[in-house]
Tab-separated table of C-alpha atoms in Angstrom:
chain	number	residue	atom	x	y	z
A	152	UNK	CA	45.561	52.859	67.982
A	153	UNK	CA	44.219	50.710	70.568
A	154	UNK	CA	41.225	53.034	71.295
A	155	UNK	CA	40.475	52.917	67.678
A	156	UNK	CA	36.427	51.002	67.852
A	157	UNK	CA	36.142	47.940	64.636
A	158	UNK	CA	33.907	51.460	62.771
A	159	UNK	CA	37.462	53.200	62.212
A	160	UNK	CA	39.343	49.746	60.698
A	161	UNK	CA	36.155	49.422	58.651
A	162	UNK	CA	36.228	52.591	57.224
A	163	UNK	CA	39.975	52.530	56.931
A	164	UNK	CA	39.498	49.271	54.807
A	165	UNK	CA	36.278	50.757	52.856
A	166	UNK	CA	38.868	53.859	52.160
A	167	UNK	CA	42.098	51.485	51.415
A	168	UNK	CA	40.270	49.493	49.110
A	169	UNK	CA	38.640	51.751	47.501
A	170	UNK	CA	41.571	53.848	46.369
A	171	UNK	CA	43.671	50.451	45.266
A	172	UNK	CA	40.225	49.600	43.430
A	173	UNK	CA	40.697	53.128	41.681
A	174	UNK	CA	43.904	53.634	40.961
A	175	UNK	CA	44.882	49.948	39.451
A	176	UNK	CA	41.503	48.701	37.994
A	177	UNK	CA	38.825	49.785	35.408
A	178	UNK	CA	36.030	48.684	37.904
A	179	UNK	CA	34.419	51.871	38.097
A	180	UNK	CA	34.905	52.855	34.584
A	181	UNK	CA	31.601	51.132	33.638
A	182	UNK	CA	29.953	53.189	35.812
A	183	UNK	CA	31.675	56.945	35.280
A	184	UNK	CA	30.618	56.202	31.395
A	185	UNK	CA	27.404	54.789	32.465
A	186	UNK	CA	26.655	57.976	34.369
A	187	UNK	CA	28.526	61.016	32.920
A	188	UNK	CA	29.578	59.547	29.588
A	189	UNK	CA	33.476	60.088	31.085
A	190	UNK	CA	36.498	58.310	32.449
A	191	UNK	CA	36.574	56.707	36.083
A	192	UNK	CA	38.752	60.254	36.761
A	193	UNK	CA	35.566	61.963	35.683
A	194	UNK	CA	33.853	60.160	38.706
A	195	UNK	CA	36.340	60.390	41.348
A	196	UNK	CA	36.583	64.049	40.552
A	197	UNK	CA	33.038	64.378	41.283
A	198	UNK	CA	32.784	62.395	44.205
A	199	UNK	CA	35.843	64.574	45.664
A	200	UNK	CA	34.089	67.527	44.960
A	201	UNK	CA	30.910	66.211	46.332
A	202	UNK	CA	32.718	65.102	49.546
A	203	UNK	CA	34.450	68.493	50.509
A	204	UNK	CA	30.728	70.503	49.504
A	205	UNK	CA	28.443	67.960	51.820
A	206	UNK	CA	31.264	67.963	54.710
A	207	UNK	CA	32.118	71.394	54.161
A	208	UNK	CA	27.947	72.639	54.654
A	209	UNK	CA	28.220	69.962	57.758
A	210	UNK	CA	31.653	72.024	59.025
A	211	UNK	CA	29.786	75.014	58.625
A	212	UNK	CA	27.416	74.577	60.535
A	213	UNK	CA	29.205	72.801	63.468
A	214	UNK	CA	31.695	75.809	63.721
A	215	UNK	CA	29.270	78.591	62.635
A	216	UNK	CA	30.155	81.086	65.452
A	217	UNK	CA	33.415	81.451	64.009
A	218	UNK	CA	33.324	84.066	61.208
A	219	UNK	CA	37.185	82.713	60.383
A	220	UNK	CA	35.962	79.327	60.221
A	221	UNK	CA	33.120	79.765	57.756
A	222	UNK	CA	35.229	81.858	55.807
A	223	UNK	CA	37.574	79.572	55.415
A	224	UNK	CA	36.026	76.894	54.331
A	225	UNK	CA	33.868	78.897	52.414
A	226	UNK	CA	37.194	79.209	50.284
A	227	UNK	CA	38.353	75.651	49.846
A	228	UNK	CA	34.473	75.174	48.984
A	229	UNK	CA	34.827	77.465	46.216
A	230	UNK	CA	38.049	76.314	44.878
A	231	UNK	CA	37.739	73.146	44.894
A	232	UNK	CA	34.672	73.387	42.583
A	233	UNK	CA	36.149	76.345	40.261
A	234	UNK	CA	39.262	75.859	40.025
A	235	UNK	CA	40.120	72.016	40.652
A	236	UNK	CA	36.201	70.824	38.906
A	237	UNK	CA	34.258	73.520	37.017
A	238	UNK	CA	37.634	75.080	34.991
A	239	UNK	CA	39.155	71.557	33.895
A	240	UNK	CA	35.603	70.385	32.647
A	241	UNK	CA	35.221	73.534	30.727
A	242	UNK	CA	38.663	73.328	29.266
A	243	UNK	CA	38.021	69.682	28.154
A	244	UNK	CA	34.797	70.757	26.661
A	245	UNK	CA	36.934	73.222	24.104
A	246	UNK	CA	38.791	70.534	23.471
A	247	UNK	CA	41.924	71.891	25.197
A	248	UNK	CA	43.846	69.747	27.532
A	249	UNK	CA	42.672	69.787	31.623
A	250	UNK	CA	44.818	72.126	33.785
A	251	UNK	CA	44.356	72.481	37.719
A	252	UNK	CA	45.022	75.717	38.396
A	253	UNK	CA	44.418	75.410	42.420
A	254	UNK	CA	47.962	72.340	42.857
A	255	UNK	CA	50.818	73.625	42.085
A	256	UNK	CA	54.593	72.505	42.064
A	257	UNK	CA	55.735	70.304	44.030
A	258	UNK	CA	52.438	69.440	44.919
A	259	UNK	CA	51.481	69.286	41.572
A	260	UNK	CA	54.887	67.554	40.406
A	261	UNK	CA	54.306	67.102	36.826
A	262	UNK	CA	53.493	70.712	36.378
A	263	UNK	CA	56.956	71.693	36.165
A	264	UNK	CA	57.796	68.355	33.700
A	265	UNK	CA	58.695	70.177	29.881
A	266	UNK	CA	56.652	67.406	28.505
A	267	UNK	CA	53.618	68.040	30.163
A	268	UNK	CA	53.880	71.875	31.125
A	269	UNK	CA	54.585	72.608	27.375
A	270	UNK	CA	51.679	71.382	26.627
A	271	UNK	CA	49.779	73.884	27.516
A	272	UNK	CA	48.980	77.483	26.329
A	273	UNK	CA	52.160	80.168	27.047
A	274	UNK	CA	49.399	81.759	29.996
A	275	UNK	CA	48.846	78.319	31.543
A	276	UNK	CA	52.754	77.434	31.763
A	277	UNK	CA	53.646	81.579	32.990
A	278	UNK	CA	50.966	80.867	35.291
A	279	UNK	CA	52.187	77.649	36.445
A	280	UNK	CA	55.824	78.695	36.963
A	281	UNK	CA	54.489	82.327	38.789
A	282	UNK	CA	52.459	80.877	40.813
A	283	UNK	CA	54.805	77.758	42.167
A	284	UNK	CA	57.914	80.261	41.759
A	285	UNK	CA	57.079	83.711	43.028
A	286	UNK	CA	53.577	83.955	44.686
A	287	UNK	CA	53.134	80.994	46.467
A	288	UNK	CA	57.080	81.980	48.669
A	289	UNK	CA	55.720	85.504	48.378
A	290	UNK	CA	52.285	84.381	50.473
A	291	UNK	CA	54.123	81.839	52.184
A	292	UNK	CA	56.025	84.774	53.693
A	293	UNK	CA	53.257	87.006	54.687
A	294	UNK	CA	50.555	84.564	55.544
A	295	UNK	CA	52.179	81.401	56.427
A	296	UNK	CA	51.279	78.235	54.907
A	297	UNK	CA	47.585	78.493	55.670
A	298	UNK	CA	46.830	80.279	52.767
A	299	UNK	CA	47.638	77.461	50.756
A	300	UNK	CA	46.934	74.121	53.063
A	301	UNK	CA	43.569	75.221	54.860
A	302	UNK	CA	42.175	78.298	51.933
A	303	UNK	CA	43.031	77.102	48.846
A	304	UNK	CA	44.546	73.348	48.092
A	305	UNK	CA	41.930	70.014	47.480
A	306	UNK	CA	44.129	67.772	49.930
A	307	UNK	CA	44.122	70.071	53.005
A	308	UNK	CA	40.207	70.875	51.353
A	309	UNK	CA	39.341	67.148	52.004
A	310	UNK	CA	41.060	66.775	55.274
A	311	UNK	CA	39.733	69.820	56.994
A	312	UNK	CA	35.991	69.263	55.645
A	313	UNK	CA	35.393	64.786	55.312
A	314	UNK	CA	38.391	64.053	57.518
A	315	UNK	CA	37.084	66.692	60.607
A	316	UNK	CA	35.338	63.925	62.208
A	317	UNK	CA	39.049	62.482	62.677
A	318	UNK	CA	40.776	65.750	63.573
A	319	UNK	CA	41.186	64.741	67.343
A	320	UNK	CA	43.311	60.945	66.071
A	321	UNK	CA	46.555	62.579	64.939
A	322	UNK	CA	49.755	61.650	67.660
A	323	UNK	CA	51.077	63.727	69.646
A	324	UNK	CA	54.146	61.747	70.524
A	325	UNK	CA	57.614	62.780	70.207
A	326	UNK	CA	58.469	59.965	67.953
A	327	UNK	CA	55.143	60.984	65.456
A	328	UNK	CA	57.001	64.743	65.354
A	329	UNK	CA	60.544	63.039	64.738
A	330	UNK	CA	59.357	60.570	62.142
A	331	UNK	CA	57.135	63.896	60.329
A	332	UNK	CA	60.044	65.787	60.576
A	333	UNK	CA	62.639	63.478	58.001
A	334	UNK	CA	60.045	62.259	56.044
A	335	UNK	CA	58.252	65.312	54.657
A	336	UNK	CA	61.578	66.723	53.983
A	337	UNK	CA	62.691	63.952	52.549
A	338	UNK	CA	59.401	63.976	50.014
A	339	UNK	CA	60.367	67.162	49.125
A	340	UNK	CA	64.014	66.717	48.415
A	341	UNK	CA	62.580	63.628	46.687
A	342	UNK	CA	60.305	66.388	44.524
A	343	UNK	CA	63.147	68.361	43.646
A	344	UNK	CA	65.621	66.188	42.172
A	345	UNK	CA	62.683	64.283	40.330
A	346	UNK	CA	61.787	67.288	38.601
A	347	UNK	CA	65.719	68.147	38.079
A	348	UNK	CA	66.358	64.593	36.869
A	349	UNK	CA	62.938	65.129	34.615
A	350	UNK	CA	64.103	68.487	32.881
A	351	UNK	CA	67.508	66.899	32.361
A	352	UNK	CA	66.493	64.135	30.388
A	353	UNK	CA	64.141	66.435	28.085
A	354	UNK	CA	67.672	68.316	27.701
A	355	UNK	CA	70.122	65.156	26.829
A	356	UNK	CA	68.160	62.279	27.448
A	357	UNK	CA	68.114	61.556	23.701
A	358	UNK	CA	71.567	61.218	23.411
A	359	UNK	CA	72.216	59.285	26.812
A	360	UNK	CA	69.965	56.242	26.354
A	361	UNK	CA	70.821	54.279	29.952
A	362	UNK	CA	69.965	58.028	31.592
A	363	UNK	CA	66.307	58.159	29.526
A	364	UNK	CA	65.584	54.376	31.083
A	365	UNK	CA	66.860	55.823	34.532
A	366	UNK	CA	64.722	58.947	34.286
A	367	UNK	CA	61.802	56.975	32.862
A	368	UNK	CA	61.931	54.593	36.054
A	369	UNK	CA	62.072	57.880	38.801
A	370	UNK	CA	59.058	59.524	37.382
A	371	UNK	CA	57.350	56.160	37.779
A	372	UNK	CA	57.967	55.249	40.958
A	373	UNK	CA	57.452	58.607	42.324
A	374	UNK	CA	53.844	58.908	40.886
A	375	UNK	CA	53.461	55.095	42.570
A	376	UNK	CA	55.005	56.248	45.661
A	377	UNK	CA	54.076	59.293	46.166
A	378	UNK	CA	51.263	60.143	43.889
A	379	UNK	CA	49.361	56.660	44.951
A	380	UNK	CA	50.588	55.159	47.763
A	381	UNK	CA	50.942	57.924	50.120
A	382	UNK	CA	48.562	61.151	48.887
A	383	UNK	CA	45.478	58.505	48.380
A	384	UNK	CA	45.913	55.098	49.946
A	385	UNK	CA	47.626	56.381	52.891
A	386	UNK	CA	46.601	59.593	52.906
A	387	UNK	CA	42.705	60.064	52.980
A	388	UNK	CA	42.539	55.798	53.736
A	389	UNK	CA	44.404	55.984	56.895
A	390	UNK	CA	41.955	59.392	58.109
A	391	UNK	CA	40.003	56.985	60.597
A	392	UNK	CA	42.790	55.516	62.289
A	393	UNK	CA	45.968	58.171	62.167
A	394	UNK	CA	43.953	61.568	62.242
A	395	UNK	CA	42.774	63.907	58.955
A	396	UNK	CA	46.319	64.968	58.050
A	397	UNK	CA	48.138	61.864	57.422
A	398	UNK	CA	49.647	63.543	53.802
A	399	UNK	CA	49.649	66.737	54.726
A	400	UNK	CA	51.906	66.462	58.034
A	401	UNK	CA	54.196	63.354	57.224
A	402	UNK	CA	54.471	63.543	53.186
A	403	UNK	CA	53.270	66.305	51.370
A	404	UNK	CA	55.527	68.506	49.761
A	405	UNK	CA	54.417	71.483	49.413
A	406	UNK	CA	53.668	71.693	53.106
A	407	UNK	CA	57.353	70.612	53.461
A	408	UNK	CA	58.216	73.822	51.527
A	409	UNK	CA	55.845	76.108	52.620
A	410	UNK	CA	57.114	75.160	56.702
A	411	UNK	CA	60.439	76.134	56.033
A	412	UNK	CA	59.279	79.699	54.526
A	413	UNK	CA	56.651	79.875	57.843
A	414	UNK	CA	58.996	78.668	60.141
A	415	UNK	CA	62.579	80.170	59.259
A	416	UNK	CA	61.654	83.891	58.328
A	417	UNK	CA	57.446	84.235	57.745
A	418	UNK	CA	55.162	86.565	59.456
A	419	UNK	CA	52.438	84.268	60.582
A	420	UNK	CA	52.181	82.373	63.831
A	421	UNK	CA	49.918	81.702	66.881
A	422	UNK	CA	50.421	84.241	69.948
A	423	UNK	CA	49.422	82.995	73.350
A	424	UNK	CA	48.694	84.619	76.540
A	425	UNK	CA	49.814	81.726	78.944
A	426	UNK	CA	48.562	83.739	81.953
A	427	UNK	CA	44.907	82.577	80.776
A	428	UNK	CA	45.444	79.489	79.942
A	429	UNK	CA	43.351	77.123	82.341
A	430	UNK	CA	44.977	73.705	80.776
A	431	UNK	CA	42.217	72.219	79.597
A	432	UNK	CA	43.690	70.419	76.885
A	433	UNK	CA	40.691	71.150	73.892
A	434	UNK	CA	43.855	73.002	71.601
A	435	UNK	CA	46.097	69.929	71.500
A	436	UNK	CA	43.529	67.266	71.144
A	437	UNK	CA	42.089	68.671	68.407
A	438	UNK	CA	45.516	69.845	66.499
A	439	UNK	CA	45.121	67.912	63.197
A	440	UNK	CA	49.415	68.216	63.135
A	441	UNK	CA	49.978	67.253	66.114
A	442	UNK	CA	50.926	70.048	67.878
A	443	UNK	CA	51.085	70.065	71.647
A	444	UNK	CA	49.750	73.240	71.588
A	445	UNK	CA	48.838	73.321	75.308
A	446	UNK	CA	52.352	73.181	76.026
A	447	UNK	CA	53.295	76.475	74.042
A	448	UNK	CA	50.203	78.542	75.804
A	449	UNK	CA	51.152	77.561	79.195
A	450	UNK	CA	54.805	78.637	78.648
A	451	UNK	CA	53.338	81.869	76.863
A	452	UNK	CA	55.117	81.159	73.895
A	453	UNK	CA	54.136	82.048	70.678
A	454	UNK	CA	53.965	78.993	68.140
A	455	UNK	CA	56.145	79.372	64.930
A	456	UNK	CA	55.975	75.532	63.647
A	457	UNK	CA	56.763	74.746	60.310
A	458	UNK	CA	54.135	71.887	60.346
A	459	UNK	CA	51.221	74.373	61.113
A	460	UNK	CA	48.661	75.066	58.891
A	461	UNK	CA	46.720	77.817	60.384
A	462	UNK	CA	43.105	76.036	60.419
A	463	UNK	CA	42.573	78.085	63.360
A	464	UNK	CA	40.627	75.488	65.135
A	465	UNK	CA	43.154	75.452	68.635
A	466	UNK	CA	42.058	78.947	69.379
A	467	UNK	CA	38.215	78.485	68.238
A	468	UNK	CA	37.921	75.845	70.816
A	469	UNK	CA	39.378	77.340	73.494
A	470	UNK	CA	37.217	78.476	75.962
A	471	UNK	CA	39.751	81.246	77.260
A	472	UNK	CA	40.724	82.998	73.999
A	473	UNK	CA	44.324	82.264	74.901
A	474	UNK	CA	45.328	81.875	71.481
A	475	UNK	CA	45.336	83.888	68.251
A	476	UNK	CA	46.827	83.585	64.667
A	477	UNK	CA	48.239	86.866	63.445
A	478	UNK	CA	50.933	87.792	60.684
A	479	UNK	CA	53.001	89.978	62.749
A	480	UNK	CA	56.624	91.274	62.803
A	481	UNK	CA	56.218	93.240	65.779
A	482	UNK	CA	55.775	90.575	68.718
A	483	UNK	CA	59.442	88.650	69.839
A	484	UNK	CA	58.919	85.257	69.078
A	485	UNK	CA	59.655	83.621	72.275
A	486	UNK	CA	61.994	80.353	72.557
A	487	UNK	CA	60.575	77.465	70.400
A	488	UNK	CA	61.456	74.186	70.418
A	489	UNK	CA	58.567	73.268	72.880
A	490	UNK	CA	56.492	69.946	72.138
């Protein structure tokens, strides 16, 4: 981070700060019942939202000879104020209780809790379970994970729209790829038996006292872990200094999940023709995972990674059209491995 200027520490602090202020103080309570007569969530919510539509106009228009781009963002656009902003604020005006129908599990942890997914009408917890369960493997499958990380979720929403400007920061260093590749799965191992240990103590945790306490203490520190630490405070506050994908590539679960569908037996991946390739560089430097992505097109290998998430910018920026994201079955993979 040595190239970083004193702008990106500022703005990493401005971020940091901002998210501890949120998260573990009422300061901006005053102010979200001041304004909209709601909670400081209320706010944030609408600041979010606000965020991904002003930087999503500016995307836009910076990438507006790309019909894929546009489209896409077009979609988290939407989303993001339907389903994760307009729906919930609806819901909470019939007095029913919020639901976010655009995160799902294990994003979206709690949705698969029995004390919080019961909660809701029979449609919202079939719809919660389907989705998580059957359509999001099912898409997974055919379209790799970009139809959830760069169409449809808020996180990948944020990053690809207010963190662009940082796109080009994310490593590219063996050790960043080693360290991403134990630590998302290890978030989403972390997921799974959290929920398991979560449903279990709905089951017998009346009857086993010292196993309630124990289950009691997991959900907490996961939501302070993971929900806080890492999704917000490291996640969108470290954008400036560590690239726009900070969650997404080293923590996020769902992306852990979705990799292993793209990666082990999915459709989608990039297809190269290495024979154009003129090694400028412009796909790897601005890979928001990572990805040496040079280093696939000039073997003419076709890119399968699980950390991918389709935003399509490697190919829109080169000037060769070497690359090209398809959901195939009938092109040989090529070897892999290649960083």
């Amino acid at each position: 981070m040595r190239n970083r200027g004193y702008s990106a520490y500022i703005l990493a602090a401005l971020l940091i700060g901002f998210y501890s202020i949120l998260y573990w103080t009422e300061l901006f309570s005053p102010f979200a019942h001041a304004l909209f007569g709601k909670d400081k969530w209320f706010l944030y919510g609408s600041l979010y939202t606000l965020a991904i539509l002003i930087m999503g106009v500016r995307f836009i228009f910076k990438h507006r000879d790309s019909r894929y781009q546009i489209l896409r963002t077009v979609s988290i656009m939407v989303v993001q104020v339907v389903f994760a902003f307009a729906i919930p604020i609806v819901l909470s005006a019939f007095k029913q209780k919020q639901f976010f129908f655009s995160y799902l599990w294990p994003l979206k942890i709690e949705y698969f809790y029995p004390q919080v997914i019961m909660s809701y009408p029979l449609p919202i917890v079939i719809y919660s379970f389907a989705a998580s369960l059957i359509v999001m493997p099912i898409l997974g499958y055919f379209y790799g994970k970009r139809w959830y990380c760069s169409w449809s979720c808020g996180c990948g929403g944020l990053a690809n729209t207010f963190g662009d400007p940082f796109r080009h920061l994310s490593s590219k260093t063996l050790l960043s790829w080693k360290f991403e590749r134990y630590s998302i799965h290890a978030t989403l191992i972390l997921a799974i038996c959290t929920t398991i240990i979560i449903i279990l103590d709905n089951s017998i945790g009346r009857n086993l006292p010292a196993f309630h306490s124990f289950a009691i203490v997991i959900q907490y520190w996961y939501g302070f872990i993971i929900g806080a630490i890492l999704s917000g405070i490291v996640g969108v506050g470290f954008y400036p200094l560590l690239g726009t994908r900070v969650w997404c590539r080293f923590f996020c679960p769902m992306a852990a999940l979705l990799g292993i569908i793209q990666r082990s037996f999915g459709r989608f991946r990039i297809t190269t023709n290495g024979a154009l390739c003129m090694e400028c560089g412009l796909c790897s430097k601005y890979c928001e995972m990572g990805i040496d992505v040079r280093s696939y097109a000039q073997k003419g290998h076709d890119i399968k990674r699980a950390s991918c998430v389709g935003c399509g910018i490697c190919a829109h920026v080169c000037p060769r059209g070497v690359l090209k994201l398809e959901s195939t079955l009938s092109r040989s993979d090529g070897p892999h491995g290649v960083k």
